[in-house]
């Protein structure tokens, strides 16, 4: 296939030759993207016909979410479904003609073949191109109108309706919502965990689901981290791909769950997840990579899904010995004939193999094997380590080494929050290193870039290629940051400031917010566009209205604005946040935007402003900070008043900080104001814990 990158060159060729455009959107670790590439794009006959009939464009959806969003909306509106690979035929002006997802090379499994579809599109275009163009424009007009609809539903009724909707689809046995496949949608938990004062049931739905996720096969019990989703309702059989955004967001919600309940399972899950990210998704320069593939070599040269993670029982028994091996197999559900049900393995790839999941609690194992809980815990920890080391000798899944600003922002949040709550100074340092990397490598001339990738040789099959590329990576044209890149990074910097009290991160967050307001804000609609609209090849700019695998930019922006408003006493930030709530809170389906609901809870809940007066390096400052952040205070902002340059930025807009100083004879003092009333000052961290 003769692939063009997205841009004016491709569309100019299409207009000059009067050919439709074939747009293929995918990403590096997408299983069916690879299948379609091998089956069709590498087929000489299909490639010849597509090159003859169309101008072919390849797009990485992770680098260009704006393109993906526009044409995915078209496919969802016209077919009722979506996913990747996304395959869309366009007019030379960019309007959609026809689209779908995966097309086999020929008609099979009830799906039309790519070759047949291509010939039908060519015939339609040649017979009546003007009608095709007009239909495409009408569809875009409808999508644009739907994207601009707003809602004035009251916030409180939205809370109540959302909880009822979550409850109606809640799986009381297995956790999560709905049936298979199940996705660990972190934004749902962001809302549910903030809701105890609104509805105790909401909190319990969130906590129960997180326990089930942490114990299931969707969690990597040897190396840490989470797979993309579960193909069954039990969280047992995953699709084995690992995404940075899942690791970051789930680490955040598990941290919040630990702050609520102090449950060791939640703490272990966070620590293992972030250890995985630091070990396997870290670039030496400081950024975080995007993902690891589901597929890897099985030892016989075949690429199979989950090959890196699956075990047969004999391998485990040989490695651990009969006594410890039997204990481990009981603990993690390992069976001699394999533990994957046929209905979860339609292609019989996992036959005779085992996915590790927590089948029995350690207390039950101790009783069954007549051993102490301490012995069982120690034996299983040693067994996991031995299996992990053996697994590291296997061929690893492909790693997508793109560094994306938005996903790095999420990771910065995760490391910063967990670093304080679990007293892991190294996590805060890792978050700072990532923030420094993004600032030095991806912040150019006062604007954020979407992605970065080190220059090094790669295999062509491991990523979406540029036109006529053969075997080496070349430096690509920088992609301007999208609203999500700014929003997620601002969130990360606010969390990093509250973890480190380094005011430069707060100053940069304000600078990023200023660019976001200037480049993306639509005053008429009261919300942010996803992109600047400066890409002349993309006929439409949409606003996402669903908090899915990642929350929407507008949802995250709303919470950022409310946090900034409290930190800086800035009414304009609050006004914009309120405008977004009015624009997007859906009176019929508030569960579409649970992160936005979480932002609304922050807005509606009693505000809590906490100021620690003292040196950022003081042991007493750190003790007070830990005591505060160890507690679940979802409506709080935390500020340091050090009397020096560190608090100068904040005190310009919040002069009250100038009068907040350590009590006499103390290195540091905490001033806690809740619901617009200040409580007694605190110097002893134990008082914070006892008074909460």
XYZ file of C-alpha atoms in Angstrom:
692
model
C 0.000 0.000 0.000
C 1.209 3.471 -0.853
C 0.436 5.282 2.393
C 0.349 9.036 2.800
C 0.462 10.724 6.179
C -2.543 12.899 7.017
C -2.048 16.328 5.495
C -2.524 18.666 2.585
C -0.282 16.632 0.265
C -2.623 13.640 0.362
C -5.790 15.657 -0.166
C -4.184 17.692 -2.941
C -3.385 14.461 -4.791
C -6.958 13.260 -4.209
C -8.420 16.457 -5.625
C -6.027 16.532 -8.584
C -6.801 12.911 -9.509
C -10.466 13.056 -8.428
C -10.023 9.961 -6.256
C -11.675 9.191 -2.927
C -9.461 8.876 0.143
C -9.158 5.609 2.056
C -8.416 6.476 5.685
C -7.136 3.757 8.037
C -6.912 4.731 11.718
C -5.297 2.418 14.251
C -2.611 2.213 16.875
C 0.537 0.278 17.549
C -0.803 -2.285 20.034
C -4.189 -2.885 18.321
C -4.587 -6.622 17.612
C -7.120 -6.326 14.772
C -5.129 -3.494 13.211
C -2.254 -5.943 12.800
C -4.604 -8.629 11.479
C -6.019 -6.311 8.809
C -2.540 -5.090 7.906
C -1.231 -8.637 7.384
C -4.348 -9.948 5.658
C -5.102 -7.022 3.360
C -2.526 -4.248 3.260
C 0.296 -6.719 2.600
C -1.773 -8.532 -0.043
C -0.299 -7.470 -3.438
C -3.623 -7.605 -5.300
C -5.544 -5.610 -2.677
C -2.702 -3.110 -2.415
C -2.628 -2.670 -6.197
C -6.364 -2.013 -6.385
C -6.415 0.369 -3.396
C -3.443 2.308 -4.788
C -5.187 2.527 -8.158
C -8.608 3.593 -6.859
C -7.811 5.696 -3.789
C -5.379 7.971 -2.038
C -4.496 5.978 1.082
C -3.862 7.672 4.437
C -2.633 6.066 7.664
C -3.234 7.742 11.036
C -2.164 6.794 14.557
C -5.244 7.521 16.657
C -3.125 8.113 19.747
C -1.223 10.896 18.021
C -4.263 12.358 16.231
C -7.314 11.803 18.441
C -9.073 14.695 16.693
C -9.126 12.845 13.360
C -10.122 9.609 15.043
C -12.937 11.296 16.970
C -14.517 12.913 13.914
C -14.612 9.839 11.721
C -15.406 7.469 14.585
C -18.479 9.601 15.287
C -19.501 9.086 11.651
C -19.047 5.309 11.813
C -20.902 5.052 15.119
C -23.763 7.178 13.781
C -24.111 5.154 10.580
C -23.371 1.614 11.805
C -24.264 1.688 15.503
C -20.792 0.522 16.521
C -17.149 1.435 16.364
C -13.628 0.388 17.227
C -10.254 -0.118 15.625
C -9.024 -0.417 13.005
C -11.235 2.419 11.815
C -11.684 2.252 8.033
C -13.371 5.200 6.323
C -13.630 6.335 2.704
C -13.700 10.102 2.216
C -14.296 12.557 -0.557
C -11.245 14.544 -1.714
C -12.556 17.326 0.562
C -12.642 15.048 3.621
C -16.389 14.335 3.930
C -17.189 10.694 4.802
C -18.664 8.325 2.223
C -18.702 4.960 3.971
C -16.963 3.442 6.950
C -16.560 0.534 9.319
C -13.906 -1.149 11.415
C -12.167 -4.403 10.475
C -12.710 -5.644 6.915
C -11.352 -9.090 5.965
C -9.682 -9.370 2.550
C -12.799 -11.054 1.129
C -16.366 -11.757 2.264
C -16.322 -13.954 5.392
C -17.902 -14.299 8.834
C -20.806 -12.160 7.642
C -18.475 -9.242 6.938
C -17.928 -7.716 3.506
C -14.398 -8.049 2.161
C -12.153 -5.036 1.719
C -11.737 -5.737 -1.983
C -15.487 -5.838 -2.576
C -16.095 -2.684 -0.527
C -13.326 -0.842 -2.375
C -14.813 -1.691 -5.761
C -18.316 -0.675 -4.607
C -17.027 2.685 -3.322
C -15.234 3.288 -6.617
C -18.397 2.496 -8.567
C -20.520 4.790 -6.377
C -18.036 7.639 -6.704
C -17.777 7.397 -10.454
C -21.557 7.201 -10.997
C -22.679 10.163 -8.855
C -19.875 12.024 -7.047
C -21.966 15.123 -6.323
C -24.599 13.143 -4.459
C -21.884 11.450 -2.405
C -20.383 14.832 -1.485
C -23.766 16.277 -0.464
C -24.560 13.242 1.704
C -21.205 13.557 3.443
C -21.757 17.249 4.158
C -25.227 16.545 5.567
C -23.836 13.911 7.916
C -21.113 16.275 9.135
C -23.685 19.012 9.728
C -25.739 16.642 11.884
C -22.667 15.553 13.864
C -21.665 19.170 14.437
C -25.148 20.100 15.665
C -25.206 17.189 18.101
C -21.747 18.126 19.412
C -22.941 21.639 20.285
C -26.073 20.661 22.217
C -26.068 21.774 25.835
C -27.931 20.795 28.983
C -29.234 22.859 31.869
C -30.123 19.940 34.110
C -29.588 20.668 37.794
C -26.440 19.202 39.286
C -28.107 17.488 42.229
C -30.671 15.655 40.133
C -27.824 14.521 37.874
C -26.053 12.993 40.887
C -29.139 11.050 41.927
C -29.933 9.839 38.422
C -26.330 8.773 37.809
C -26.221 6.664 40.967
C -29.506 5.011 40.021
C -28.216 4.278 36.520
C -24.999 2.776 37.864
C -27.008 0.702 40.358
C -29.294 -0.638 37.625
C -26.352 -2.149 35.727
C -24.198 -3.092 38.733
C -22.952 -6.691 38.868
C -23.481 -7.640 42.528
C -21.504 -10.870 42.209
C -18.488 -9.803 40.179
C -18.364 -6.030 40.443
C -18.337 -3.620 37.563
C -21.259 -2.678 35.383
C -23.087 -4.575 32.681
C -21.941 -7.881 31.222
C -18.955 -9.018 29.199
C -16.757 -7.511 27.972
C -15.990 -5.396 31.023
C -13.737 -2.359 31.018
C -12.195 -0.924 34.197
C -13.565 2.564 33.486
C -11.647 4.620 36.029
C -13.760 7.756 35.664
C -16.785 5.832 37.019
C -14.870 5.183 40.228
C -13.750 8.815 40.415
C -17.433 9.682 40.829
C -18.572 6.743 42.954
C -15.775 7.092 45.517
C -16.598 10.778 46.005
C -20.265 10.043 46.744
C -20.521 8.681 50.313
C -22.397 11.762 51.547
C -24.742 11.523 48.567
C -25.320 7.769 48.630
C -23.542 5.055 50.630
C -24.483 2.532 47.939
C -22.409 4.437 45.402
C -19.308 4.107 47.545
C -19.838 0.392 48.076
C -20.359 -0.239 44.350
C -17.008 1.442 43.694
C -15.044 -0.320 46.434
C -16.492 -3.771 45.690
C -15.706 -3.419 41.984
C -12.132 -2.342 42.653
C -11.566 -5.384 44.880
C -12.807 -7.709 42.154
C -10.622 -6.002 39.536
C -7.537 -6.233 41.759
C -8.105 -9.954 42.365
C -8.979 -10.866 38.769
C -6.930 -11.996 35.813
C -7.161 -8.481 34.363
C -4.510 -7.604 36.952
C -0.973 -8.853 36.284
C -0.161 -10.590 39.575
C 3.497 -11.139 38.718
C 4.658 -7.953 37.034
C 2.040 -5.459 38.162
C -0.299 -3.322 36.112
C -3.587 -3.937 34.363
C -4.611 -5.373 31.038
C -7.004 -3.434 28.843
C -10.300 -5.189 29.596
C -11.895 -8.504 30.523
C -13.592 -10.599 27.859
C -15.760 -12.277 30.525
C -17.924 -10.899 33.323
C -15.610 -12.222 36.053
C -12.547 -9.997 35.338
C -10.727 -13.306 34.829
C -9.827 -13.544 31.111
C -8.311 -10.304 29.817
C -7.399 -8.833 26.490
C -3.712 -8.676 27.374
C -2.769 -5.265 25.999
C -1.458 -2.815 28.626
C -2.060 0.921 28.228
C -0.356 3.714 30.155
C -3.621 5.582 30.640
C -5.167 2.552 32.370
C -2.196 2.138 34.704
C -2.253 5.806 35.664
C -5.984 6.217 36.169
C -6.437 2.940 38.037
C -3.460 3.728 40.285
C -5.200 7.005 41.144
C -8.571 5.450 42.026
C -6.959 2.620 43.997
C -5.002 5.267 45.919
C -8.275 7.054 46.694
C -9.865 3.757 47.760
C -6.950 3.130 50.129
C -7.405 6.584 51.653
C -11.029 5.689 52.379
C -10.575 2.187 53.838
C -6.873 1.598 54.548
C -7.183 -1.808 52.846
C -3.799 -3.480 52.145
C -5.054 -4.920 48.830
C -5.548 -1.408 47.477
C -2.093 -0.292 48.593
C -0.384 -3.365 47.104
C -2.216 -2.835 43.827
C -1.062 0.775 43.533
C 2.546 0.008 44.397
C 2.793 -2.940 41.990
C 1.138 -0.969 39.181
C 3.484 1.989 39.470
C 6.490 -0.301 39.853
C 5.476 -1.865 36.520
C 5.187 1.553 34.860
C 8.543 2.658 36.231
C 10.229 -0.579 35.204
C 8.684 -1.320 31.804
C 7.141 1.893 30.458
C 9.850 4.415 31.325
C 12.002 6.202 28.774
C 15.567 6.897 29.979
C 15.034 10.585 29.233
C 12.180 10.782 31.731
C 8.911 10.306 29.839
C 6.538 7.362 29.959
C 5.846 5.093 26.990
C 2.318 4.474 25.742
C 1.607 0.748 25.779
C 2.582 -2.897 25.512
C 0.964 -5.190 22.964
C -1.299 -8.139 23.745
C 0.605 -10.450 21.398
C 4.067 -11.946 21.740
C 5.989 -14.996 20.528
C 4.971 -18.277 22.109
C 8.451 -19.783 21.942
C 7.756 -21.440 18.614
C 7.965 -18.266 16.580
C 4.186 -17.679 16.466
C 2.642 -14.412 17.581
C -0.157 -15.267 20.030
C -2.235 -13.147 22.344
C -1.213 -13.465 25.977
C 1.735 -15.784 25.285
C 3.949 -13.749 27.637
C 1.491 -14.056 30.535
C 0.090 -17.608 30.306
C 1.311 -20.698 32.202
C 0.828 -24.425 32.102
C 0.647 -26.134 35.481
C 3.674 -28.379 34.917
C 5.910 -25.355 34.331
C 4.795 -23.877 37.661
C 5.177 -27.139 39.562
C 8.644 -27.768 38.120
C 9.759 -24.274 39.104
C 8.250 -24.141 42.604
C 8.322 -27.778 43.666
C 5.360 -29.896 44.798
C 4.638 -28.227 48.143
C 4.907 -24.559 47.194
C 3.631 -25.306 43.705
C 0.390 -26.799 45.015
C -0.129 -23.816 47.331
C 0.449 -21.369 44.496
C -1.871 -23.213 42.127
C -4.638 -23.178 44.711
C -4.086 -19.487 45.392
C -4.107 -18.425 41.742
C -6.624 -20.806 40.220
C -4.147 -22.898 38.212
C -5.547 -26.168 36.829
C -3.733 -29.091 35.242
C -5.840 -28.840 32.056
C -5.899 -25.032 32.007
C -8.380 -22.619 33.569
C -9.749 -20.657 30.584
C -13.381 -21.581 29.763
C -14.139 -22.431 26.136
C -16.635 -19.578 25.851
C -13.845 -17.122 26.696
C -11.443 -18.729 24.219
C -13.333 -19.122 20.910
C -10.135 -19.700 18.911
C -8.722 -22.210 21.428
C -5.506 -20.187 21.824
C -5.443 -20.702 25.598
C -6.235 -24.421 25.702
C -4.299 -26.147 28.478
C -2.959 -22.835 29.751
C -3.670 -20.757 32.835
C -4.342 -17.107 33.562
C -3.330 -16.174 37.097
C -6.070 -14.717 39.287
C -6.623 -14.643 43.043
C -8.912 -17.631 43.587
C -8.671 -17.903 47.375
C -7.948 -15.450 50.160
C -4.672 -16.000 51.993
C -6.590 -16.656 55.233
C -8.506 -19.510 53.589
C -5.300 -20.945 52.154
C -3.665 -20.887 55.583
C -6.536 -22.950 57.003
C -6.579 -25.377 54.060
C -2.828 -26.017 54.187
C -2.497 -25.883 57.986
C 0.003 -23.027 57.921
C 0.163 -19.571 59.449
C -0.980 -16.551 57.467
C 2.564 -15.161 57.649
C 4.000 -18.352 56.123
C 1.469 -18.412 53.300
C 2.096 -14.747 52.529
C 5.867 -15.260 52.454
C 5.734 -18.421 50.334
C 3.440 -16.829 47.742
C 5.547 -13.667 47.548
C 8.671 -15.754 46.894
C 6.779 -17.866 44.340
C 5.572 -14.803 42.452
C 9.106 -13.479 42.314
C 10.478 -16.771 40.929
C 7.758 -16.927 38.284
C 8.328 -13.289 37.389
C 12.032 -13.903 36.820
C 11.264 -16.922 34.655
C 8.686 -14.917 32.681
C 11.241 -12.187 32.017
C 13.192 -14.719 29.952
C 10.314 -15.055 27.473
C 9.988 -12.918 24.324
C 8.354 -9.678 25.439
C 5.318 -8.092 23.814
C 6.002 -5.173 21.489
C 6.226 -1.861 23.343
C 4.866 1.321 21.793
C 7.498 3.889 22.730
C 5.533 6.997 21.829
C 5.499 9.511 24.650
C 2.129 11.295 24.717
C 1.703 14.508 26.684
C -1.818 13.688 27.883
C -1.011 10.205 29.131
C 2.171 11.456 30.789
C 0.030 13.998 32.594
C -2.095 11.152 33.965
C 1.025 9.248 35.024
C 2.431 12.340 36.755
C -0.820 12.544 38.749
C -0.617 8.882 39.716
C 2.997 8.988 40.883
C 2.544 12.300 42.704
C -0.568 11.255 44.612
C 0.708 7.795 45.491
C 4.084 9.201 46.494
C 2.555 11.252 49.315
C -0.100 8.762 50.438
C 2.333 5.812 50.606
C 5.353 7.912 51.636
C 7.257 6.900 48.527
C 9.550 9.846 47.883
C 10.876 8.089 44.783
C 7.430 8.251 43.203
C 7.271 12.024 43.642
C 10.760 12.287 42.172
C 9.662 10.139 39.219
C 6.674 12.405 38.628
C 8.973 15.434 38.740
C 11.336 13.798 36.256
C 8.459 13.177 33.849
C 7.191 16.749 34.208
C 10.677 18.064 33.529
C 10.909 15.853 30.459
C 7.611 17.110 29.033
C 8.654 20.698 29.694
C 12.065 20.400 28.047
C 11.154 18.083 25.173
C 7.484 18.739 24.373
C 6.920 22.396 25.328
C 8.119 24.434 22.375
C 7.655 28.185 21.856
C 4.921 28.384 24.458
C 2.867 25.528 23.011
C 2.564 21.865 23.928
C 3.304 19.068 21.485
C 1.170 15.958 21.438
C 3.865 13.311 21.099
C 7.577 12.603 21.246
C 9.589 9.588 20.199
C 13.315 8.957 20.359
C 15.002 8.513 16.987
C 16.082 4.898 16.612
C 15.669 1.994 14.149
C 12.357 0.119 14.392
C 10.576 -2.676 12.600
C 7.974 -1.400 10.178
C 5.281 -3.772 11.445
C 5.466 -2.309 14.939
C 3.883 1.004 14.095
C 1.869 2.858 11.518
C 4.363 3.762 8.787
C 4.890 6.963 6.925
C 4.469 6.917 3.203
C 7.108 4.776 1.487
C 8.973 4.208 4.764
C 10.887 0.944 4.864
C 12.876 0.208 8.002
C 14.030 3.231 9.953
C 12.345 5.921 11.964
C 12.582 9.486 10.795
C 11.746 12.596 12.718
C 8.114 13.453 11.967
C 6.428 16.837 11.779
C 5.488 17.867 15.344
C 1.818 17.429 16.203
C 0.321 20.317 18.144
C -1.138 19.427 21.514
C -4.874 18.917 21.902
C -7.118 20.111 24.703
C -6.666 16.757 26.471
C -2.886 17.171 26.458
C -3.186 20.504 28.225
C -5.952 19.369 30.591
C -4.321 16.120 31.728
C -0.937 17.782 32.139
C -2.422 20.638 34.185
C -4.054 18.061 36.453
C -0.707 16.303 36.818
C 1.077 19.540 37.672
C -1.518 20.493 40.297
C -1.095 17.075 41.914
C 2.677 17.362 41.667
C 2.631 20.787 43.301
C 0.570 19.428 46.207
C 3.059 16.562 46.554
C 6.308 18.532 46.196
C 5.326 22.154 46.986
C 7.567 23.192 44.107
C 5.870 26.369 42.899
C 7.339 26.174 39.389
C 4.902 23.372 38.603
C 2.018 25.579 39.682
C 3.313 28.459 37.559
C 3.562 26.214 34.523
C 0.035 24.905 35.151
C -1.223 28.500 35.005
C 0.708 29.098 31.785
C -0.777 25.970 30.219
C -4.259 27.024 31.355
C -3.761 30.399 29.696
C -2.892 28.735 26.367
C -5.843 26.374 26.738
C -8.194 29.319 27.279
C -6.737 31.248 24.366
C -6.570 28.425 21.814
C -9.470 26.103 22.672
C -12.183 27.982 24.617
C -15.491 28.682 22.856
C -17.268 31.410 24.806
C -20.514 31.005 22.880
C -20.810 27.310 23.722
C -19.225 27.568 27.156
C -16.724 24.758 26.697
C -13.431 23.759 25.109
C -12.957 22.396 21.632
C -10.898 19.215 21.454
C -8.562 20.784 18.875
C -7.744 24.285 17.701
C -9.471 23.758 14.356
C -6.342 24.852 12.498
C -6.047 21.607 10.485
C -7.527 22.685 7.144
C -7.815 19.041 6.045
C -10.211 18.172 8.881
C -13.640 19.612 8.104
C -15.014 19.410 11.636
C -13.954 19.907 15.252
C -16.004 18.061 17.875
C -16.426 18.119 21.615
C -16.270 14.660 23.135
C -19.255 13.855 25.354
C -18.265 10.522 26.876
C -15.771 9.740 29.632
C -14.524 6.438 28.277
C -11.071 4.878 28.481
C -9.908 8.429 29.115
C -12.081 11.228 30.486
C -12.944 14.032 28.100
C -10.826 17.143 28.053
C -13.802 19.208 29.212
C -14.425 16.941 32.212
C -10.822 17.215 33.396
C -10.721 20.939 32.614
C -13.743 21.469 34.854
C -12.080 19.962 37.908
C -8.833 21.781 37.122
C -10.667 25.099 36.910
C -12.403 24.593 40.240
C -9.106 23.642 41.914
C -7.347 26.674 40.435
C -10.251 28.906 41.453
C -9.829 27.887 45.095
C -6.064 28.112 45.061
C -5.974 31.552 43.481
C -9.378 32.957 44.526
C -10.094 33.453 40.833
C -13.767 33.888 39.931
C -13.119 33.588 36.183
C -11.838 30.033 36.589
C -14.974 29.148 38.528
C -17.216 30.811 35.929
C -15.713 28.723 33.144
C -16.062 25.545 35.153
C -19.730 26.337 35.773
C -20.252 26.997 32.056
C -18.891 23.553 31.184
C -21.169 21.900 33.736
C -24.158 23.684 32.215
C -23.076 22.661 28.745
C -22.505 18.968 29.290
C -24.459 17.557 32.218
C -26.888 15.270 30.434
C -30.343 15.030 31.992
C -30.937 11.597 30.449
C -27.545 9.885 30.722
C -25.282 11.546 33.310
C -23.264 8.319 33.557
C -21.800 9.213 30.165
C -19.637 11.761 31.993
C -18.779 10.417 35.461
C -15.549 12.418 35.698
C -17.561 15.572 35.047
C -19.887 14.492 37.856
C -16.835 14.123 40.103
C -15.867 17.698 39.216
C -19.409 18.811 40.043
C -19.169 17.059 43.431
C -15.977 19.017 44.106
C -17.868 22.197 43.212
C -20.941 21.381 45.300
C -19.210 19.840 48.308
C -18.058 21.922 51.263
C -14.836 23.559 50.087
C -11.720 22.804 52.081
C -8.613 24.956 51.798
C -5.542 23.773 53.670
C -2.429 25.894 54.018
C 0.777 24.615 55.561
C 2.954 27.505 56.709
C 6.588 26.523 56.887
C 9.614 25.464 54.900
C 9.053 22.867 52.160
C 12.090 20.986 53.490
C 10.905 20.867 57.094
C 10.223 17.450 58.605
C 7.182 18.911 60.319
C 5.858 20.181 56.966
C 6.193 16.691 55.500
C 4.517 15.129 58.544
C 1.560 17.515 58.301
C 1.344 17.002 54.540
C 1.269 13.215 54.953
C -1.361 13.370 57.700
C -3.591 15.479 55.454
C -3.073 13.540 52.239
C -3.391 10.182 53.967
C -7.020 11.067 54.623
C -9.744 11.095 51.996
C -10.425 14.802 51.483
C -11.924 14.949 47.976
C -12.911 18.629 48.149
C -9.595 20.008 49.381
C -6.765 22.014 47.907
C -3.384 22.057 49.628
C -1.076 25.083 49.543
C 2.326 25.858 51.049
C 3.005 29.308 52.489
C 6.758 29.404 52.944
C 7.042 33.187 53.098
C 9.523 33.124 50.237
C 9.490 32.766 46.474
C 7.522 29.535 46.722
C 4.325 31.231 47.883
C 4.836 34.542 46.049
C 2.803 33.366 43.056
C -0.188 32.379 45.160
C -0.078 35.338 47.541
C -0.402 37.789 44.650
C -3.970 36.583 44.117
C -4.585 35.297 47.639
C -3.102 37.929 50.000
C -4.379 36.067 53.080
C -1.440 33.713 52.668
C 0.945 36.479 53.704
C -0.437 36.375 57.234
C -0.157 32.631 57.615
C 3.062 31.815 59.440
C 4.252 28.980 61.686
C 3.112 29.215 65.289
C 5.755 30.417 67.691
C 8.228 27.667 68.479
C 7.062 25.518 65.569
C 8.692 24.786 62.220
C 5.338 24.404 60.473
C 1.642 24.978 61.091
C -1.470 23.829 59.233
C -4.387 26.212 58.674
C -7.540 24.269 57.739
C -10.589 26.135 56.461
C -13.719 24.146 55.624
C -17.021 25.460 54.329
C -15.679 29.028 54.412
C -14.896 28.750 58.152
C -11.398 28.368 59.574
C -10.720 25.786 62.253
C -8.109 25.959 64.976
C -4.539 25.898 63.697
C -2.748 22.555 63.943
C 0.921 21.796 64.555
C 0.698 18.142 65.569
C -0.053 15.652 62.749
C -1.894 13.420 65.232
C -4.439 16.186 65.763
C -5.235 16.164 62.050
C -5.928 12.453 62.155
C -8.022 12.558 65.324
C -10.070 15.605 64.282
C -10.924 14.362 60.782
